[in-house]
C-alpha cells in the first residue's frame, strides 16, 4: 500500500444517494473515499437501482447483497413494537442486528477468499453507524491478516434529565436497558480484533471501555455535500424580523415546541418569524400550540422539502433554531452553517461539537423551561443587535468548509488506513473550538 492508493472493501449496508440521514452519509463518504482510494462498495440490494443511476458499475464498483429474507419478518415486528413511524429508534436499531449479521455472512461468502488472498489492504465497515451493532468480520479479518476498521461510529447519547415524557412519547422502551447490547454476540470480539475504531462524537468515544481506547480516533460523524450546501451564502434580507428556521422530523426530542415557546413573545411583537420545515407525529400538537398562542402570522409550517431543494429554502433565513435534546450527529446543523445561518443548538451530543463559540450558540442542557428561557435570551440578544449575525454566519460557513466536508473526512479516514497499515503513527485530528 505504501505510496499508492489503498485498496478498500467498504461496507455500507445503508448507502443511498436519493435518501437522507445515514443512507445518504453512507453514499457521501463512499464517493469521497473513491477519490483517494480504490474502493469497492458492498451494500444492501435495496440501494442497487439508485446507485446504478449514479453511473457505478455493478461487480466492478459495487456489490449489492440481498438480506431481505431475514430483514422483512423483523420489520413487521418492529412496526408493532414502535406503533408508528418516526419513533422508537432504539427498538429499530436492536431489531436490525440479526439481519445485519446475515448481511455480513453473505459478504464473507462472497469476499472471504479475496480477503484471505489480501486483495484488499483494508476492510472498512462504515454503516451501520450505531456502536451497538457488532460485526462478525473483525475476527475473520484479523485471522486473514487484513486490518478491519469501523466508523465513524456514533450513538448512545443518554436521555437528559427532565425529558421522561418525551422519552415515553418516543416509545424508547429499550433505552432504559440500552447497555444490554454489550452482552450481544461479537460485541467484545469486534472491539478486540478491530485495528481501528473511528468515533463520531466525544460522547460515543467516552462510552468505550478503557482497554480499547488506544484503538480510537475521533472523526465527527457529519459532513456536507459542497455541491448542495457550499455554492452560495445565505440570502436572507438584513434587519428585522429575524428569520428563524427549523429542519427535522417532528418528534418530541427535536425541541420544536420549546423553540416556539422561546420565540413566542418576539413573534407577537413582529420581531421574529419562525419556519418549521419537516413533518411527523407532533404536527397536530405543534399546530395547536401555535393556534393557542395566537402565533399563526409568525410561525409557518413548510412540510417536507426535498433535500436537493433545502439549500434554497434555508438560505432565506438568518438563524437555525435546533434545540434537539438527543441528537447524535446533527448533519442539518452543518448544512445550515454552510449557508451562513447562525445556529442555536444544545451543547449536548453532535451539534455541540459542530458549533464553536464564535460561530453560534450552544445552549447548556437543562429542564424544558430552562431551555426555553435560554433560547429566548439568545433570540432577544440577536434582535437587539442583528449586526452580529452576518460576521458570525460567515465564520460558521468558513468552519464547515474547513472541517466538515466529505472530502475533509475522506482525507482523515485515509490517514487511519495508513496508520493500520503501518505507514504512520496514530492520527489525532482534534477539533478547533474557536474558529
Short mmCIF file of C-alpha atoms in Angstrom, two decimals:
data_model
loop_
_atom_site.label_atom_id
_atom_site.label_comp_id
_atom_site.label_asym_id
_atom_site.label_seq_id
_atom_site.Cartn_x
_atom_site.Cartn_y
_atom_site.Cartn_z
CA UNK A 1 0.00 0.00 0.00
CA UNK A 2 2.94 2.36 0.67
CA UNK A 3 2.93 5.30 -1.72
CA UNK A 4 -0.18 4.09 -3.56
CA UNK A 5 -3.93 4.29 -3.28
CA UNK A 6 -5.17 1.78 -0.68
CA UNK A 7 -7.48 -0.99 -1.87
CA UNK A 8 -10.56 -0.79 0.34
CA UNK A 9 -13.52 -3.09 0.76
CA UNK A 10 -16.05 -0.56 2.08
CA UNK A 11 -19.10 -1.95 3.85
CA UNK A 12 -22.06 0.42 3.84
CA UNK A 13 -25.25 -1.56 4.26
CA UNK A 14 -27.07 1.77 4.48
CA UNK A 15 -25.96 3.66 1.37
CA UNK A 16 -28.32 5.53 -0.94
CA UNK A 17 -27.79 8.76 -2.92
CA UNK A 18 -31.51 9.57 -3.04
CA UNK A 19 -32.31 9.14 0.64
CA UNK A 20 -31.39 11.23 3.69
CA UNK A 21 -29.81 10.65 7.10
CA UNK A 22 -27.49 7.62 7.47
CA UNK A 23 -28.08 6.18 3.96
CA UNK A 24 -27.01 9.50 2.44
CA UNK A 25 -24.00 9.60 4.76
CA UNK A 26 -23.04 6.12 3.58
CA UNK A 27 -23.21 7.22 -0.02
CA UNK A 28 -21.41 10.52 0.54
CA UNK A 29 -18.40 9.05 2.29
CA UNK A 30 -18.20 6.19 -0.22
CA UNK A 31 -17.93 8.65 -3.10
CA UNK A 32 -15.45 10.88 -1.25
CA UNK A 33 -13.26 7.89 -0.41
CA UNK A 34 -13.31 6.81 -4.05
CA UNK A 35 -11.35 9.98 -4.82
CA UNK A 36 -8.46 8.99 -2.56
CA UNK A 37 -8.59 5.18 -2.59
CA UNK A 38 -9.57 2.23 -4.77
CA UNK A 39 -12.92 1.43 -3.21
CA UNK A 40 -15.24 -1.49 -3.78
CA UNK A 41 -18.56 -0.77 -2.08
CA UNK A 42 -20.69 -3.53 -0.56
CA UNK A 43 -24.27 -2.54 0.21
CA UNK A 44 -27.80 -3.89 0.53
CA UNK A 45 -29.82 -4.69 -2.58
CA UNK A 46 -32.44 -2.04 -1.74
CA UNK A 47 -29.86 0.60 -2.76
CA UNK A 48 -28.94 -1.05 -6.06
CA UNK A 49 -31.12 0.88 -8.53
CA UNK A 50 -30.31 4.31 -7.15
CA UNK A 51 -26.59 3.54 -7.16
CA UNK A 52 -26.76 2.33 -10.75
CA UNK A 53 -28.38 5.62 -11.72
CA UNK A 54 -25.23 7.38 -10.48
CA UNK A 55 -23.13 5.55 -13.08
CA UNK A 56 -21.45 2.95 -10.88
CA UNK A 57 -20.91 -0.46 -12.44
CA UNK A 58 -22.19 -3.44 -10.50
CA UNK A 59 -19.49 -6.03 -9.93
CA UNK A 60 -16.72 -3.56 -10.69
CA UNK A 61 -17.54 -0.63 -8.40
CA UNK A 62 -20.04 -2.16 -6.02
CA UNK A 63 -21.80 -5.34 -4.93
CA UNK A 64 -25.39 -5.47 -3.67
CA UNK A 65 -26.32 -8.25 -1.23
CA UNK A 66 -29.87 -9.40 -0.53
CA UNK A 67 -30.52 -9.80 3.21
CA UNK A 68 -34.28 -9.18 2.92
CA UNK A 69 -35.31 -12.81 3.74
CA UNK A 70 -34.22 -12.16 7.34
CA UNK A 71 -34.99 -8.45 7.36
CA UNK A 72 -38.66 -8.41 6.36
CA UNK A 73 -40.12 -10.55 9.18
CA UNK A 74 -38.34 -8.42 11.79
CA UNK A 75 -39.57 -5.21 10.14
CA UNK A 76 -43.13 -6.36 10.83
CA UNK A 77 -42.24 -6.99 14.48
CA UNK A 78 -40.74 -3.51 14.65
CA UNK A 79 -43.88 -1.92 13.26
CA UNK A 80 -45.90 -3.48 16.08
CA UNK A 81 -43.46 -2.51 18.84
CA UNK A 82 -42.89 1.03 17.59
CA UNK A 83 -46.56 1.73 16.92
CA UNK A 84 -45.96 4.47 14.36
CA UNK A 85 -43.25 5.67 12.03
CA UNK A 86 -40.56 8.05 13.21
CA UNK A 87 -40.32 6.90 16.84
CA UNK A 88 -38.74 4.01 18.75
CA UNK A 89 -35.34 4.24 17.07
CA UNK A 90 -33.62 2.22 19.81
CA UNK A 91 -36.04 -0.63 19.11
CA UNK A 92 -35.48 -0.33 15.36
CA UNK A 93 -31.72 -0.47 15.82
CA UNK A 94 -31.95 -3.54 18.08
CA UNK A 95 -34.14 -5.40 15.58
CA UNK A 96 -31.74 -4.60 12.75
CA UNK A 97 -28.87 -6.56 14.30
CA UNK A 98 -29.91 -10.06 13.22
CA UNK A 99 -30.47 -9.07 9.58
CA UNK A 100 -27.13 -7.32 9.67
CA UNK A 101 -25.38 -10.47 10.93
CA UNK A 102 -26.90 -12.26 7.94
CA UNK A 103 -25.74 -9.46 5.62
CA UNK A 104 -22.15 -9.90 6.85
CA UNK A 105 -22.40 -13.66 6.43
CA UNK A 106 -23.40 -13.15 2.80
CA UNK A 107 -20.50 -10.73 2.44
CA UNK A 108 -17.98 -13.23 3.80
CA UNK A 109 -19.25 -15.92 1.45
CA UNK A 110 -18.74 -13.52 -1.46
CA UNK A 111 -15.46 -11.88 -0.42
CA UNK A 112 -13.86 -14.15 2.20
CA UNK A 113 -11.46 -15.81 -0.23
CA UNK A 114 -10.44 -12.45 -1.67
CA UNK A 115 -9.83 -11.02 1.79
CA UNK A 116 -7.69 -14.03 2.72
CA UNK A 117 -5.79 -13.57 -0.55
CA UNK A 118 -5.12 -9.97 0.52
CA UNK A 119 -6.76 -8.40 -2.49
CA UNK A 120 -7.77 -5.59 -0.13
CA UNK A 121 -5.47 -3.55 2.09
CA UNK A 122 -8.29 -2.59 4.47
CA UNK A 123 -11.82 -3.77 5.23
CA UNK A 124 -13.83 -0.79 6.49
CA UNK A 125 -17.34 -1.03 7.95
CA UNK A 126 -18.96 2.37 7.77
CA UNK A 127 -22.68 1.74 8.17
CA UNK A 128 -24.46 0.81 10.39
CA UNK A 129 -23.10 3.79 12.30
CA UNK A 130 -24.51 2.69 15.67
CA UNK A 131 -21.87 1.31 18.06
CA UNK A 132 -24.50 -1.15 19.32
CA UNK A 133 -24.30 -3.21 16.13
CA UNK A 134 -21.33 -5.62 16.35
CA UNK A 135 -19.51 -7.15 13.41
CA UNK A 136 -18.81 -10.79 12.67
CA UNK A 137 -15.98 -9.77 10.35
CA UNK A 138 -13.42 -8.27 12.74
CA UNK A 139 -12.05 -11.61 13.94
CA UNK A 140 -12.14 -13.12 10.46
CA UNK A 141 -10.18 -10.21 9.01
CA UNK A 142 -7.67 -10.34 11.86
CA UNK A 143 -7.10 -14.04 11.19
CA UNK A 144 -6.61 -13.23 7.50
CA UNK A 145 -4.08 -10.53 8.37
CA UNK A 146 -6.13 -7.68 6.88
CA UNK A 147 -6.88 -4.61 9.04
CA UNK A 148 -10.55 -4.17 9.91
CA UNK A 149 -11.71 -0.66 10.81
CA UNK A 150 -15.10 0.65 11.88
CA UNK A 151 -16.72 4.04 11.89
CA UNK A 152 -17.06 6.83 12.43
CA UNK A 153 -19.49 5.29 14.92
CA UNK A 154 -21.98 7.45 16.78
CA UNK A 155 -24.85 6.99 19.20
CA UNK A 156 -25.56 6.05 22.76
CA UNK A 157 -26.34 9.55 23.97
CA UNK A 158 -28.25 9.21 27.28
CA UNK A 159 -31.65 10.84 27.62
CA UNK A 160 -31.21 14.08 29.60
CA UNK A 161 -33.00 14.53 32.91
CA UNK A 162 -36.36 16.23 32.73
CA UNK A 163 -37.44 14.67 29.42
CA UNK A 164 -39.11 11.50 30.66
CA UNK A 165 -42.37 12.43 28.93
CA UNK A 166 -40.63 12.83 25.58
CA UNK A 167 -38.88 9.52 26.13
CA UNK A 168 -42.21 7.77 26.62
CA UNK A 169 -43.80 9.50 23.64
CA UNK A 170 -40.81 8.46 21.54
CA UNK A 171 -41.53 4.83 22.57
CA UNK A 172 -37.91 4.43 23.63
CA UNK A 173 -38.60 1.40 25.81
CA UNK A 174 -35.23 -0.23 25.22
CA UNK A 175 -33.30 2.92 26.11
CA UNK A 176 -33.82 2.02 29.79
CA UNK A 177 -31.73 -1.14 29.35
CA UNK A 178 -29.59 0.04 26.47
CA UNK A 179 -26.27 -1.23 27.88
CA UNK A 180 -27.52 -4.80 27.42
CA UNK A 181 -26.12 -4.54 23.87
CA UNK A 182 -22.67 -5.08 25.39
CA UNK A 183 -23.70 -8.69 26.07
CA UNK A 184 -24.55 -9.33 22.41
CA UNK A 185 -22.63 -11.92 20.38
CA UNK A 186 -19.49 -10.48 18.74
CA UNK A 187 -19.55 -7.26 20.82
CA UNK A 188 -16.22 -7.94 22.53
CA UNK A 189 -14.81 -9.74 19.50
CA UNK A 190 -15.46 -6.69 17.33
CA UNK A 191 -13.56 -4.36 19.61
CA UNK A 192 -10.77 -6.83 20.35
CA UNK A 193 -9.98 -7.65 16.74
CA UNK A 194 -10.64 -4.30 15.04
CA UNK A 195 -7.46 -2.48 14.05
CA UNK A 196 -9.08 0.95 14.50
CA UNK A 197 -12.33 2.34 15.88
CA UNK A 198 -13.27 5.73 14.48
CA UNK A 199 -15.60 7.59 16.83
CA UNK A 200 -18.08 10.15 15.51
CA UNK A 201 -18.59 12.02 18.78
CA UNK A 202 -16.79 12.51 22.05
CA UNK A 203 -19.79 11.04 23.90
CA UNK A 204 -19.56 7.78 21.96
CA UNK A 205 -15.80 7.65 22.45
CA UNK A 206 -16.19 8.08 26.20
CA UNK A 207 -18.52 5.06 26.42
CA UNK A 208 -15.89 2.66 25.10
CA UNK A 209 -14.05 0.54 27.65
CA UNK A 210 -10.58 1.75 28.63
CA UNK A 211 -8.92 -1.34 27.16
CA UNK A 212 -9.97 -0.30 23.64
CA UNK A 213 -9.35 3.44 23.84
CA UNK A 214 -5.91 3.14 22.24
CA UNK A 215 -7.63 1.99 19.05
CA UNK A 216 -9.83 5.08 18.76
CA UNK A 217 -9.61 8.13 16.52
CA UNK A 218 -12.09 11.00 16.79
CA UNK A 219 -13.64 11.96 13.44
CA UNK A 220 -17.00 13.82 13.61
CA UNK A 221 -19.84 11.86 12.05
CA UNK A 222 -21.33 14.52 9.82
CA UNK A 223 -20.20 16.49 6.79
CA UNK A 224 -21.74 18.45 3.94
CA UNK A 225 -22.01 17.99 0.22
CA UNK A 226 -20.45 21.21 -1.08
CA UNK A 227 -22.43 20.88 -4.31
CA UNK A 228 -25.67 21.31 -2.33
CA UNK A 229 -24.61 23.46 0.59
CA UNK A 230 -21.50 25.27 -0.46
CA UNK A 231 -22.41 27.16 -3.61
CA UNK A 232 -23.90 30.33 -2.15
CA UNK A 233 -24.15 32.28 1.06
CA UNK A 234 -27.41 32.88 2.87
CA UNK A 235 -29.73 35.26 1.02
CA UNK A 236 -31.91 36.43 3.92
CA UNK A 237 -32.65 40.18 3.94
CA UNK A 238 -30.92 42.18 6.64
CA UNK A 239 -32.78 43.69 9.58
CA UNK A 240 -35.94 42.60 11.35
CA UNK A 241 -37.93 40.46 11.53
CA UNK A 242 -35.32 37.89 12.41
CA UNK A 243 -35.97 34.79 10.34
CA UNK A 244 -35.52 31.51 12.23
CA UNK A 245 -35.70 28.08 10.58
CA UNK A 246 -36.00 24.56 11.99
CA UNK A 247 -35.49 21.40 9.90
CA UNK A 248 -36.17 17.86 11.03
CA UNK A 249 -38.65 15.17 11.98
CA UNK A 250 -41.47 16.43 14.16
CA UNK A 251 -40.83 14.16 17.14
CA UNK A 252 -40.71 15.24 20.81
CA UNK A 253 -36.96 15.26 21.42
CA UNK A 254 -36.22 17.57 18.48
CA UNK A 255 -37.42 20.53 20.55
CA UNK A 256 -39.79 22.31 18.15
CA UNK A 257 -42.27 23.07 20.94
CA UNK A 258 -39.51 24.66 23.02
CA UNK A 259 -38.38 26.74 20.03
CA UNK A 260 -41.94 28.03 19.50
CA UNK A 261 -42.30 28.90 23.19
CA UNK A 262 -38.93 30.65 23.22
CA UNK A 263 -39.77 32.78 20.18
CA UNK A 264 -43.42 33.46 21.08
CA UNK A 265 -43.09 36.96 22.67
CA UNK A 266 -40.83 38.14 19.86
CA UNK A 267 -43.18 36.68 17.25
CA UNK A 268 -46.11 38.60 18.72
CA UNK A 269 -44.03 41.80 18.56
CA UNK A 270 -43.24 41.17 14.88
CA UNK A 271 -39.51 40.91 15.57
CA UNK A 272 -39.12 37.19 14.78
CA UNK A 273 -40.70 34.77 12.33
CA UNK A 274 -40.24 31.01 12.55
CA UNK A 275 -40.43 28.49 9.72
CA UNK A 276 -40.71 24.81 10.66
CA UNK A 277 -39.56 22.53 7.82
CA UNK A 278 -40.49 18.88 8.19
CA UNK A 279 -43.34 16.69 9.35
CA UNK A 280 -44.08 13.92 11.81
CA UNK A 281 -46.12 12.70 14.74
CA UNK A 282 -46.00 16.03 16.58
CA UNK A 283 -47.50 18.11 13.76
CA UNK A 284 -51.01 18.25 15.27
CA UNK A 285 -49.68 19.23 18.70
CA UNK A 286 -47.46 21.94 17.22
CA UNK A 287 -50.28 23.44 15.17
CA UNK A 288 -52.46 23.50 18.29
CA UNK A 289 -49.67 25.21 20.23
CA UNK A 290 -49.32 27.89 17.55
CA UNK A 291 -53.07 28.47 17.41
CA UNK A 292 -53.42 28.66 21.20
CA UNK A 293 -50.62 31.21 21.37
CA UNK A 294 -52.02 33.35 18.55
CA UNK A 295 -48.81 32.89 16.55
CA UNK A 296 -50.24 31.99 13.12
CA UNK A 297 -48.87 35.13 11.48
CA UNK A 298 -45.32 34.45 12.62
CA UNK A 299 -44.93 30.66 12.71
CA UNK A 300 -45.35 28.73 9.47
CA UNK A 301 -45.21 25.04 8.56
CA UNK A 302 -43.44 24.27 5.28
CA UNK A 303 -43.86 20.49 5.34
CA UNK A 304 -41.19 18.24 3.91
CA UNK A 305 -38.75 19.84 1.49
CA UNK A 306 -36.65 17.65 -0.79
CA UNK A 307 -33.03 17.55 0.30
CA UNK A 308 -31.98 18.81 -3.14
CA UNK A 309 -34.17 21.91 -2.59
CA UNK A 310 -33.35 22.53 1.05
CA UNK A 311 -30.45 24.88 0.36
CA UNK A 312 -32.66 27.45 -1.34
CA UNK A 313 -35.25 27.28 1.42
CA UNK A 314 -32.77 27.60 4.28
CA UNK A 315 -30.82 30.41 2.63
CA UNK A 316 -33.74 32.78 3.16
CA UNK A 317 -33.21 32.65 6.94
CA UNK A 318 -30.81 34.22 9.45
CA UNK A 319 -30.90 31.70 12.30
CA UNK A 320 -31.09 27.93 12.53
CA UNK A 321 -33.07 27.09 15.67
CA UNK A 322 -32.45 23.47 16.62
CA UNK A 323 -32.84 22.78 20.38
CA UNK A 324 -32.84 18.99 19.95
CA UNK A 325 -32.01 17.34 23.27
CA UNK A 326 -30.76 13.99 21.95
CA UNK A 327 -29.00 14.50 18.63
CA UNK A 328 -26.16 12.09 17.83
CA UNK A 329 -24.75 13.77 14.74
CA UNK A 330 -26.60 16.86 13.57
CA UNK A 331 -25.88 16.91 9.84
CA UNK A 332 -28.58 19.53 9.28
CA UNK A 333 -26.72 21.88 11.64
CA UNK A 334 -23.62 21.67 9.46
CA UNK A 335 -25.72 22.22 6.34
CA UNK A 336 -27.34 25.34 7.78
CA UNK A 337 -23.97 26.71 8.92
CA UNK A 338 -22.54 26.11 5.44
CA UNK A 339 -25.16 28.57 4.18
CA UNK A 340 -24.15 31.19 6.72
CA UNK A 341 -27.01 30.67 9.16
CA UNK A 342 -26.18 31.19 12.83
CA UNK A 343 -27.09 28.04 14.79
CA UNK A 344 -28.77 27.82 18.18
CA UNK A 345 -28.32 24.24 19.42
CA UNK A 346 -27.99 22.29 22.64
CA UNK A 347 -24.49 21.72 23.97
CA UNK A 348 -25.16 18.01 24.11
CA UNK A 349 -24.21 15.43 21.51
CA UNK A 350 -23.16 16.13 17.93
CA UNK A 351 -24.46 19.70 17.44
CA UNK A 352 -22.47 20.95 20.42
CA UNK A 353 -19.31 19.66 18.77
CA UNK A 354 -20.06 21.23 15.40
CA UNK A 355 -20.83 24.71 16.77
CA UNK A 356 -17.99 26.77 18.26
CA UNK A 357 -18.36 29.91 20.43
CA UNK A 358 -17.51 32.21 17.53
CA UNK A 359 -19.89 30.56 15.05
CA UNK A 360 -23.10 30.06 17.01
CA UNK A 361 -24.77 29.36 20.32
CA UNK A 362 -24.52 26.02 22.13
CA UNK A 363 -27.07 26.19 24.96
CA UNK A 364 -26.35 24.34 28.23
CA UNK A 365 -28.71 21.45 28.88
CA UNK A 366 -31.47 21.99 31.45
CA UNK A 367 -35.14 21.40 32.05
CA UNK A 368 -37.57 22.26 29.24
CA UNK A 369 -38.41 25.58 30.95
CA UNK A 370 -34.74 26.43 31.38
CA UNK A 371 -34.03 25.67 27.74
CA UNK A 372 -36.92 27.89 26.63
CA UNK A 373 -35.56 30.78 28.68
CA UNK A 374 -32.01 30.28 27.41
CA UNK A 375 -33.03 30.12 23.75
CA UNK A 376 -35.27 33.17 24.23
CA UNK A 377 -32.32 35.03 25.73
CA UNK A 378 -30.22 34.35 22.62
CA UNK A 379 -33.03 35.47 20.31
CA UNK A 380 -33.52 38.67 22.32
CA UNK A 381 -29.79 39.38 22.10
CA UNK A 382 -29.82 38.93 18.32
CA UNK A 383 -32.95 41.03 17.89
CA UNK A 384 -31.32 43.81 19.90
CA UNK A 385 -28.18 43.72 17.73
CA UNK A 386 -28.71 41.96 14.37
CA UNK A 387 -25.34 43.27 13.14
CA UNK A 388 -23.54 40.33 14.79
CA UNK A 389 -25.40 37.80 12.63
CA UNK A 390 -23.54 38.43 9.36
CA UNK A 391 -19.99 38.09 10.73
CA UNK A 392 -20.93 35.10 12.88
CA UNK A 393 -22.62 33.41 9.92
CA UNK A 394 -19.51 33.98 7.79
CA UNK A 395 -17.36 32.31 10.44
CA UNK A 396 -19.85 29.43 10.64
CA UNK A 397 -19.62 28.95 6.90
CA UNK A 398 -15.80 29.01 6.99
CA UNK A 399 -15.68 26.47 9.83
CA UNK A 400 -17.83 23.99 7.93
CA UNK A 401 -15.89 24.45 4.69
CA UNK A 402 -12.63 23.77 6.54
CA UNK A 403 -13.54 20.88 8.83
CA UNK A 404 -16.87 19.37 7.82
CA UNK A 405 -16.81 18.48 4.11
CA UNK A 406 -16.89 14.90 2.89
CA UNK A 407 -13.53 15.45 1.21
CA UNK A 408 -12.01 16.55 4.53
CA UNK A 409 -13.44 13.47 6.22
CA UNK A 410 -12.16 11.16 3.46
CA UNK A 411 -8.65 12.58 3.93
CA UNK A 412 -8.89 11.84 7.66
CA UNK A 413 -10.10 8.29 7.05
CA UNK A 414 -7.23 7.81 4.58
CA UNK A 415 -4.78 8.64 7.38
CA UNK A 416 -6.46 5.97 9.54
CA UNK A 417 -5.90 3.47 6.72
CA UNK A 418 -2.24 4.45 6.62
CA UNK A 419 -1.99 4.02 10.39
CA UNK A 420 -3.44 0.50 10.47
CA UNK A 421 -1.21 -0.42 7.52
CA UNK A 422 1.88 0.65 9.46
CA UNK A 423 2.76 3.66 7.31
CA UNK A 424 2.37 6.27 10.04
CA UNK A 425 1.61 6.71 13.73
CA UNK A 426 -1.85 7.01 15.22
CA UNK A 427 -3.54 10.20 13.93
CA UNK A 428 -5.07 12.74 16.29
CA UNK A 429 -7.05 15.29 14.30
CA UNK A 430 -8.59 17.09 17.27
CA UNK A 431 -11.17 19.79 16.61
CA UNK A 432 -10.50 23.52 16.90
CA UNK A 433 -13.01 25.10 19.28
CA UNK A 434 -12.71 28.74 18.37
CA UNK A 435 -12.59 29.03 14.58
#
